[in-house]
Amino acid sequence: MTDLPAGLGGEAAAGTRTTAWVVERPGPIGSGPMRRVERRIPDPGPYELLVEVGACGVCRTDLHLAEGDLPPRRPHCTPGHEIVGRVTATGAAVRDVAVGERVGAAWLAGTCGVCRYCRAGRENLCPESRYTGWDIDGGYADLALVDTRYVYRLPADLPDEETAPLLCAGIIGYRALERAELPSGGRLGLYGFGASAHLTAQLAVARGATVHVVTRAPQARRLALELGAASATGSGVPPEPLDSAILFAPAGDLVPVALKALDRGGTLAIAGIHLSAIPPLDYARDLFQERTVRSVTANTRADGRAFLAEAARVRPSVRVTRYPLDRAGQALADLAADRITGVGVLVPEGRAG
C-alpha cells in the first residue's frame, strides 16, 4: 500500500483510495506518533471484504501500539480493531456475505487453521495468528479490508457506535470473565473500569454475581454504581473477599493488591495485552490457599459468537463518547488521561455531534 499525505495525491493506480491514520513514529501520545494519510487499498483478495467503516472503537491496545508498548509488526500500520461497517466489495471466493451487508471485524484477523492449537479450538494461541490494527490495517480509516472468515454478523437494531465496542472490549471482557472462573452467584472484583470493564460488569450482574469495582476515576466509580456494582472505590480492598477478580488496568503493581483481596481458591484473570512490571509476590501472602493467576490472550471466534449472543439477551448499556475520525489522536490522548467514561468511538466526520 502507498501512503500519501492526506488531501494530496494523483489518480490511484489500482484499488480504492482511503483516508487513514497510521502510526508513524511510536512514542508518547502527546508527541503525535500518528499521522493522517491517503492510502491506496488494493482490490479485495479472494476471501476479503472491502468495508466502509461506520464506527471504530478506541481501545487501549491502540494506545499501546501508538506509544510503542506493543512493538509495531510493520511500519505505518493503521490501528483499530473494533470495526463496524457496510460491505462495498467482495473477493472472488466470498459466498456468505453480500455487498451492502453490515459486518463487524474484531482483534483476531487470521490463524493458520492447522496447528495443534487451532485443531483443539484454541486458535487464540496459534503461533501464526494475525491481528487487526497490528498485523493488518485497521479501522482508523474510511475503508478497511477484512477477511470474511473472521467477521461477525451483527444485530440490525444497535447503532454502529454502540456495536463497535462489543467487538473487542466486550469479547475480551467475556473471555476474561470465563478465565476468572466466577462461581454461580459469586463475588467478582474489577480493577480498572474502562471500555471492557463496564461491559463485563453488566454481563456478570446479569449472571447473578456481586460486583465490586476498584478504579481511580471518580466518574468511572459513579458509572459502575449506575450499572449495578455493589461497591466502587478508588483504592483499598473491596468490602468482602472475592471469589474472582479481573485486572483490566495495565498496572502490574495491582496484581498483589488483587490477589490479597481474593478468598481461598480464588482466581485472578489479567485481561490486558500489555502490563507494567509486577512486583515480587510473597507465596504465603499472595498465592497460598490455592489462589490462581491466569492471563488472557486474544480470543477465539467461538468467544465472539458466544458473547454477541449473550449480549443480545442482556443488552448491556454502552456508554459512548464519539469522536470524528479526524480527532483520533485526541481520542487516544483522552484515553491515556482517563478522560473517557465508558468507551470512545471514532465515527465519520459529521456524525460525532
Tab-separated table of C-alpha atoms in Angstrom:
chain	number	residue	atom	x	y	z
A	1	MET	CA	0.000	0.000	0.000
A	2	THR	CA	1.126	3.560	-0.674
A	3	ASP	CA	0.809	6.352	1.884
A	4	LEU	CA	0.281	9.915	0.692
A	5	PRO	CA	-0.221	12.979	2.888
A	6	ALA	CA	-3.938	13.453	3.496
A	7	GLY	CA	-5.508	15.629	0.846
A	8	LEU	CA	-2.732	15.068	-1.699
A	9	GLY	CA	-2.015	12.537	-4.440
A	10	GLY	CA	-2.973	11.963	-8.035
A	11	GLU	CA	-5.022	9.207	-9.576
A	12	ALA	CA	-4.956	5.882	-7.745
A	13	ALA	CA	-3.007	3.332	-9.748
A	14	ALA	CA	-5.140	0.432	-8.558
A	15	GLY	CA	-7.816	-0.293	-5.988
A	16	THR	CA	-9.514	2.372	-3.878
A	17	ARG	CA	-8.064	5.326	-2.004
A	18	THR	CA	-8.990	5.957	1.619
A	19	THR	CA	-8.085	8.405	4.346
A	20	ALA	CA	-6.440	6.612	7.260
A	21	TRP	CA	-4.364	7.196	10.370
A	22	VAL	CA	-1.002	5.435	10.625
A	23	VAL	CA	1.486	5.019	13.448
A	24	GLU	CA	4.477	6.840	12.023
A	25	ARG	CA	6.888	7.032	14.975
A	26	PRO	CA	5.727	5.244	18.152
A	27	GLY	CA	6.101	7.409	21.232
A	28	PRO	CA	4.135	9.214	23.962
A	29	ILE	CA	0.733	10.164	22.642
A	30	GLY	CA	1.480	13.829	23.359
A	31	SER	CA	4.363	13.682	20.874
A	32	GLY	CA	1.993	12.992	17.971
A	33	PRO	CA	3.047	9.470	16.952
A	34	MET	CA	0.255	9.154	14.386
A	35	ARG	CA	-0.199	10.838	11.018
A	36	ARG	CA	-3.222	11.048	8.739
A	37	VAL	CA	-2.575	9.926	5.173
A	38	GLU	CA	-4.325	8.945	1.981
A	39	ARG	CA	-3.801	5.255	1.422
A	40	ARG	CA	-4.399	3.127	-1.639
A	41	ILE	CA	-6.252	-0.061	-0.800
A	42	PRO	CA	-5.939	-2.903	-3.318
A	43	ASP	CA	-8.982	-4.701	-4.611
A	44	PRO	CA	-10.226	-7.411	-2.207
A	45	GLY	CA	-8.358	-10.727	-2.330
A	46	PRO	CA	-10.283	-13.995	-2.748
A	47	TYR	CA	-11.610	-14.118	0.846
A	48	GLU	CA	-11.558	-10.407	1.609
A	49	LEU	CA	-14.261	-7.803	2.082
A	50	LEU	CA	-13.882	-4.090	1.495
A	51	VAL	CA	-15.822	-2.397	4.296
A	52	GLU	CA	-16.903	1.233	4.572
A	53	VAL	CA	-16.262	1.989	8.235
A	54	GLY	CA	-19.280	3.304	10.110
A	55	ALA	CA	-17.636	3.220	13.539
A	56	CYS	CA	-14.408	2.017	15.130
A	57	GLY	CA	-13.878	1.666	18.859
A	58	VAL	CA	-10.894	3.316	20.551
A	59	CYS	CA	-9.127	0.594	22.526
A	60	ARG	CA	-6.231	0.776	24.977
A	61	THR	CA	-4.402	-1.666	22.699
A	62	ASP	CA	-4.408	1.075	20.031
A	63	LEU	CA	-2.785	3.372	22.574
A	64	HIS	CA	-0.151	0.736	23.395
A	65	LEU	CA	0.627	0.441	19.683
A	66	ALA	CA	0.870	4.200	19.152
A	67	GLU	CA	3.114	4.660	22.175
A	68	GLY	CA	5.341	1.679	21.407
A	69	ASP	CA	4.370	-0.557	24.348
A	70	LEU	CA	3.430	-3.040	21.646
A	71	PRO	CA	6.266	-3.246	19.114
A	72	PRO	CA	4.859	-2.461	15.646
A	73	ARG	CA	4.570	-5.558	13.459
A	74	ARG	CA	5.140	-3.449	10.353
A	75	PRO	CA	5.664	0.232	9.565
A	76	HIS	CA	2.813	2.688	9.117
A	77	CYS	CA	0.084	0.352	10.359
A	78	THR	CA	-3.440	1.735	10.760
A	79	PRO	CA	-4.795	0.987	14.261
A	80	GLY	CA	-8.343	-0.002	15.134
A	81	HIS	CA	-9.885	-3.431	15.685
A	82	GLU	CA	-13.495	-2.733	16.690
A	83	ILE	CA	-14.845	-2.114	13.203
A	84	VAL	CA	-18.474	-1.894	12.163
A	85	GLY	CA	-19.371	-1.116	8.582
A	86	ARG	CA	-21.062	-1.990	5.320
A	87	VAL	CA	-19.520	-4.238	2.688
A	88	THR	CA	-18.807	-2.351	-0.536
A	89	ALA	CA	-16.939	-5.072	-2.461
A	90	THR	CA	-16.168	-8.777	-2.046
A	91	GLY	CA	-13.418	-11.132	-3.183
A	92	ALA	CA	-13.979	-13.836	-5.782
A	93	ALA	CA	-14.237	-16.680	-3.231
A	94	VAL	CA	-16.682	-14.929	-0.865
A	95	ARG	CA	-20.022	-16.716	-0.798
A	96	ASP	CA	-21.565	-15.959	2.598
A	97	VAL	CA	-21.521	-12.133	2.645
A	98	ALA	CA	-23.042	-9.780	0.088
A	99	VAL	CA	-22.391	-6.169	-0.823
A	100	GLY	CA	-24.452	-3.930	1.454
A	101	GLU	CA	-24.401	-6.232	4.461
A	102	ARG	CA	-23.367	-4.927	7.880
A	103	VAL	CA	-20.455	-6.761	9.463
A	104	GLY	CA	-18.046	-6.418	12.355
A	105	ALA	CA	-14.314	-7.070	12.369
A	106	ALA	CA	-12.505	-7.718	15.648
A	107	TRP	CA	-8.961	-8.153	17.003
A	108	LEU	CA	-8.400	-11.689	15.694
A	109	ALA	CA	-7.831	-11.329	11.943
A	110	GLY	CA	-6.423	-14.716	10.929
A	111	THR	CA	-4.931	-18.021	12.067
A	112	CYS	CA	-3.198	-20.920	10.337
A	113	GLY	CA	-6.087	-23.332	10.965
A	114	VAL	CA	-3.834	-26.405	11.077
A	115	CYS	CA	-1.610	-26.166	14.180
A	116	ARG	CA	-2.409	-28.142	17.312
A	117	TYR	CA	-3.934	-25.072	18.970
A	118	CYS	CA	-6.271	-24.373	16.063
A	119	ARG	CA	-7.289	-28.032	15.863
A	120	ALA	CA	-8.037	-28.052	19.594
A	121	GLY	CA	-10.318	-24.994	19.420
A	122	ARG	CA	-7.661	-22.733	20.965
A	123	GLU	CA	-6.965	-20.612	17.908
A	124	ASN	CA	-6.194	-17.604	20.112
A	125	LEU	CA	-2.868	-19.352	20.861
A	126	CYS	CA	-1.999	-20.030	17.204
A	127	PRO	CA	1.658	-19.070	16.614
A	128	GLU	CA	0.678	-17.708	13.190
A	129	SER	CA	-2.276	-15.643	14.433
A	130	ARG	CA	-2.695	-12.170	12.948
A	131	TYR	CA	-4.459	-9.165	14.410
A	132	THR	CA	-6.469	-6.266	13.043
A	133	GLY	CA	-4.734	-2.963	13.540
A	134	TRP	CA	-1.393	-4.634	14.294
A	135	ASP	CA	-0.596	-7.122	11.504
A	136	ILE	CA	-3.133	-5.718	9.032
A	137	ASP	CA	-4.544	-2.227	8.700
A	138	GLY	CA	-7.466	-1.496	10.983
A	139	GLY	CA	-10.439	0.784	11.262
A	140	TYR	CA	-8.972	4.238	11.927
A	141	ALA	CA	-9.887	4.877	8.303
A	142	ASP	CA	-12.760	5.410	5.896
A	143	LEU	CA	-12.346	1.914	4.427
A	144	ALA	CA	-10.850	-1.365	5.639
A	145	LEU	CA	-10.024	-4.747	4.101
A	146	VAL	CA	-11.003	-7.704	6.305
A	147	ASP	CA	-11.130	-11.482	5.970
A	148	THR	CA	-14.696	-12.735	5.564
A	149	ARG	CA	-13.855	-15.834	7.651
A	150	TYR	CA	-13.153	-13.647	10.693
A	151	VAL	CA	-16.041	-11.188	10.631
A	152	TYR	CA	-19.268	-11.290	12.623
A	153	ARG	CA	-22.852	-10.801	11.575
A	154	LEU	CA	-24.323	-8.036	13.732
A	155	PRO	CA	-27.758	-7.243	15.181
A	156	ALA	CA	-29.532	-4.744	12.985
A	157	ASP	CA	-31.148	-2.730	15.794
A	158	LEU	CA	-27.987	-1.495	17.568
A	159	PRO	CA	-26.286	1.677	16.247
A	160	ASP	CA	-22.797	1.306	14.773
A	161	GLU	CA	-21.119	3.295	17.547
A	162	GLU	CA	-22.740	1.138	20.277
A	163	THR	CA	-21.917	-2.090	18.451
A	164	ALA	CA	-18.229	-1.386	17.774
A	165	PRO	CA	-17.056	-1.673	21.419
A	166	LEU	CA	-18.630	-5.118	21.681
A	167	LEU	CA	-16.074	-6.415	19.165
A	168	CYS	CA	-13.068	-6.131	21.491
A	169	ALA	CA	-13.982	-4.572	24.818
A	170	GLY	CA	-16.955	-6.906	25.005
A	171	ILE	CA	-15.353	-10.057	23.618
A	172	ILE	CA	-12.148	-9.734	25.654
A	173	GLY	CA	-14.165	-8.984	28.781
A	174	TYR	CA	-16.221	-12.098	28.105
A	175	ARG	CA	-13.111	-14.263	27.768
A	176	ALA	CA	-11.597	-12.707	30.903
A	177	LEU	CA	-14.792	-13.480	32.820
A	178	GLU	CA	-14.637	-17.079	31.640
A	179	ARG	CA	-10.952	-17.318	32.599
A	180	ALA	CA	-11.717	-15.910	36.057
A	181	GLU	CA	-13.936	-18.939	36.750
A	182	LEU	CA	-16.528	-16.955	38.674
A	183	PRO	CA	-18.836	-19.378	40.519
A	184	SER	CA	-22.595	-19.021	40.275
A	185	GLY	CA	-23.697	-16.117	42.465
A	186	GLY	CA	-20.057	-15.328	43.186
A	187	ARG	CA	-18.229	-12.158	44.220
A	188	LEU	CA	-16.257	-10.513	41.408
A	189	GLY	CA	-13.715	-7.704	41.653
A	190	LEU	CA	-12.902	-5.492	38.666
A	191	TYR	CA	-9.705	-3.444	38.772
A	192	GLY	CA	-9.966	-0.577	36.302
A	193	PHE	CA	-13.308	0.442	34.830
A	194	GLY	CA	-12.948	1.458	31.215
A	195	ALA	CA	-14.446	0.161	27.991
A	196	SER	CA	-14.127	-3.550	28.689
A	197	ALA	CA	-14.894	-3.496	32.406
A	198	HIS	CA	-18.110	-1.509	32.048
A	199	LEU	CA	-19.475	-4.166	29.689
A	200	THR	CA	-18.133	-7.105	31.710
A	201	ALA	CA	-19.714	-5.769	34.887
A	202	GLN	CA	-23.146	-5.813	33.275
A	203	LEU	CA	-22.615	-9.341	32.000
A	204	ALA	CA	-21.601	-10.519	35.481
A	205	VAL	CA	-24.521	-8.776	37.190
A	206	ALA	CA	-26.919	-10.374	34.684
A	207	ARG	CA	-25.420	-13.756	35.614
A	208	GLY	CA	-26.216	-13.116	39.284
A	209	ALA	CA	-22.784	-12.013	40.517
A	210	THR	CA	-21.992	-9.372	43.127
A	211	VAL	CA	-19.556	-6.947	41.508
A	212	HIS	CA	-17.044	-4.736	43.323
A	213	VAL	CA	-15.063	-2.139	41.351
A	214	VAL	CA	-11.711	-0.511	42.133
A	215	THR	CA	-10.859	2.439	39.875
A	216	ARG	CA	-9.142	5.778	40.412
A	217	ALA	CA	-11.533	7.803	38.215
A	218	PRO	CA	-14.497	9.296	40.159
A	219	GLN	CA	-16.740	9.374	37.090
A	220	ALA	CA	-15.984	5.692	36.437
A	221	ARG	CA	-16.949	4.845	40.009
A	222	ARG	CA	-20.255	6.622	39.536
A	223	LEU	CA	-20.857	4.731	36.300
A	224	ALA	CA	-20.034	1.411	37.982
A	225	LEU	CA	-22.705	2.011	40.620
A	226	GLU	CA	-25.219	3.086	37.971
A	227	LEU	CA	-24.592	-0.177	36.101
A	228	GLY	CA	-25.248	-2.366	39.137
A	229	ALA	CA	-21.947	-2.702	41.003
A	230	ALA	CA	-22.368	-3.324	44.724
A	231	SER	CA	-19.419	-1.058	45.549
A	232	ALA	CA	-16.915	1.190	43.824
A	233	THR	CA	-13.794	2.543	45.486
A	234	GLY	CA	-10.736	4.471	44.391
A	235	SER	CA	-8.247	2.367	46.346
A	236	GLY	CA	-8.019	-0.249	49.041
A	237	VAL	CA	-9.792	-3.580	49.142
A	238	PRO	CA	-13.398	-4.468	48.343
A	239	PRO	CA	-15.778	-4.787	51.301
A	240	GLU	CA	-15.802	-8.607	51.178
A	241	PRO	CA	-13.447	-11.361	49.991
A	242	LEU	CA	-13.634	-12.097	46.261
A	243	ASP	CA	-14.190	-15.412	44.504
A	244	SER	CA	-12.737	-14.000	41.282
A	245	ALA	CA	-11.111	-10.825	40.032
A	246	ILE	CA	-10.215	-9.338	36.652
A	247	LEU	CA	-7.399	-6.843	36.226
A	248	PHE	CA	-8.213	-4.515	33.329
A	249	ALA	CA	-5.845	-1.687	34.253
A	250	PRO	CA	-2.391	-2.173	32.674
A	251	ALA	CA	-0.739	-1.770	36.077
A	252	GLY	CA	1.354	-4.681	37.313
A	253	ASP	CA	1.506	-3.246	40.834
A	254	LEU	CA	-2.191	-4.086	41.184
A	255	VAL	CA	-1.546	-7.832	40.841
A	256	PRO	CA	-0.616	-8.362	44.519
A	257	VAL	CA	-3.412	-5.982	45.530
A	258	ALA	CA	-5.995	-8.057	43.661
A	259	LEU	CA	-4.545	-11.326	44.938
A	260	LYS	CA	-4.763	-10.088	48.513
A	261	ALA	CA	-8.482	-9.438	48.019
A	262	LEU	CA	-9.174	-12.995	46.821
A	263	ASP	CA	-10.760	-15.544	49.101
A	264	ARG	CA	-9.257	-19.028	49.346
A	265	GLY	CA	-9.363	-20.769	45.986
A	266	GLY	CA	-9.980	-17.513	44.135
A	267	THR	CA	-8.796	-16.710	40.612
A	268	LEU	CA	-7.318	-13.518	39.175
A	269	ALA	CA	-7.512	-13.068	35.388
A	270	ILE	CA	-5.274	-10.421	33.805
A	271	ALA	CA	-7.100	-9.115	30.755
A	272	GLY	CA	-4.669	-6.727	29.082
A	273	ILE	CA	-2.250	-7.376	26.231
A	274	HIS	CA	0.329	-5.154	27.986
A	275	LEU	CA	1.135	-4.910	31.693
A	276	SER	CA	3.752	-2.934	33.577
A	277	ALA	CA	6.175	-4.812	35.825
A	278	ILE	CA	4.669	-6.997	38.551
A	279	PRO	CA	6.264	-6.539	41.988
A	280	PRO	CA	7.676	-9.628	43.729
A	281	LEU	CA	4.930	-11.867	45.082
A	282	ASP	CA	5.019	-13.427	48.513
A	283	TYR	CA	3.968	-17.054	48.276
A	284	ALA	CA	2.271	-17.323	51.675
A	285	ARG	CA	0.515	-13.955	51.465
A	286	ASP	CA	-0.387	-13.769	47.777
A	287	LEU	CA	-0.643	-17.292	46.328
A	288	PHE	CA	-1.104	-19.870	49.072
A	289	GLN	CA	-4.566	-21.363	49.722
A	290	GLU	CA	-4.794	-22.231	46.017
A	291	ARG	CA	-5.162	-18.755	44.635
A	292	THR	CA	-4.638	-18.724	40.876
A	293	VAL	CA	-3.295	-16.131	38.408
A	294	ARG	CA	-4.267	-16.511	34.755
A	295	SER	CA	-3.507	-14.441	31.677
A	296	VAL	CA	-5.935	-13.732	28.845
A	297	THR	CA	-4.662	-13.952	25.274
A	298	ALA	CA	-6.833	-12.539	22.493
A	299	ASN	CA	-9.980	-14.554	21.782
A	300	THR	CA	-11.400	-17.248	19.561
A	301	ARG	CA	-14.178	-16.755	17.062
A	302	ALA	CA	-16.280	-19.010	19.269
A	303	ASP	CA	-15.794	-16.490	22.094
A	304	GLY	CA	-17.012	-13.736	19.801
A	305	ARG	CA	-20.130	-15.613	18.733
A	306	ALA	CA	-20.951	-16.651	22.312
A	307	PHE	CA	-20.511	-13.149	23.667
A	308	LEU	CA	-22.570	-11.479	20.935
A	309	ALA	CA	-25.384	-13.972	21.569
A	310	GLU	CA	-25.279	-13.259	25.310
A	311	ALA	CA	-25.091	-9.512	24.708
A	312	ALA	CA	-28.196	-9.749	22.518
A	313	ARG	CA	-30.037	-11.167	25.546
A	314	VAL	CA	-28.518	-8.902	28.220
A	315	ARG	CA	-28.492	-5.734	26.093
A	316	PRO	CA	-25.702	-4.001	28.025
A	317	SER	CA	-25.727	-0.231	28.180
A	318	VAL	CA	-22.794	1.009	26.102
A	319	ARG	CA	-21.586	4.426	27.289
A	320	VAL	CA	-20.095	6.065	24.210
A	321	THR	CA	-18.042	9.205	23.665
A	322	ARG	CA	-17.996	9.961	19.931
A	323	TYR	CA	-15.029	11.440	18.109
A	324	PRO	CA	-14.876	12.342	14.412
A	325	LEU	CA	-12.228	10.389	12.543
A	326	ASP	CA	-10.030	13.470	12.191
A	327	ARG	CA	-9.693	13.607	16.016
A	328	ALA	CA	-8.298	10.109	16.507
A	329	GLY	CA	-5.210	11.494	18.226
A	330	GLN	CA	-7.355	13.415	20.693
A	331	ALA	CA	-9.381	10.272	21.417
A	332	LEU	CA	-6.211	8.361	22.316
A	333	ALA	CA	-4.938	11.269	24.418
A	334	ASP	CA	-8.220	11.334	26.333
A	335	LEU	CA	-7.992	7.574	26.831
A	336	ALA	CA	-4.431	7.891	28.169
A	337	ALA	CA	-5.536	10.584	30.635
A	338	ASP	CA	-8.651	8.653	31.793
A	339	ARG	CA	-10.915	11.343	30.386
A	340	ILE	CA	-13.234	8.844	28.676
A	341	THR	CA	-16.022	7.335	30.740
A	342	GLY	CA	-17.161	4.128	29.112
A	343	VAL	CA	-15.693	3.872	25.632
A	344	GLY	CA	-14.501	6.189	22.895
A	345	VAL	CA	-15.621	5.548	19.320
A	346	LEU	CA	-14.444	7.086	16.054
A	347	VAL	CA	-17.193	7.877	13.573
A	348	PRO	CA	-17.164	9.520	10.131
A	349	GLU	CA	-16.867	13.295	10.230
A	350	GLY	CA	-20.275	14.869	10.620
A	351	ARG	CA	-21.671	12.092	12.831
A	352	ALA	CA	-19.932	12.884	16.122
A	353	GLY	CA	-22.268	15.529	17.430
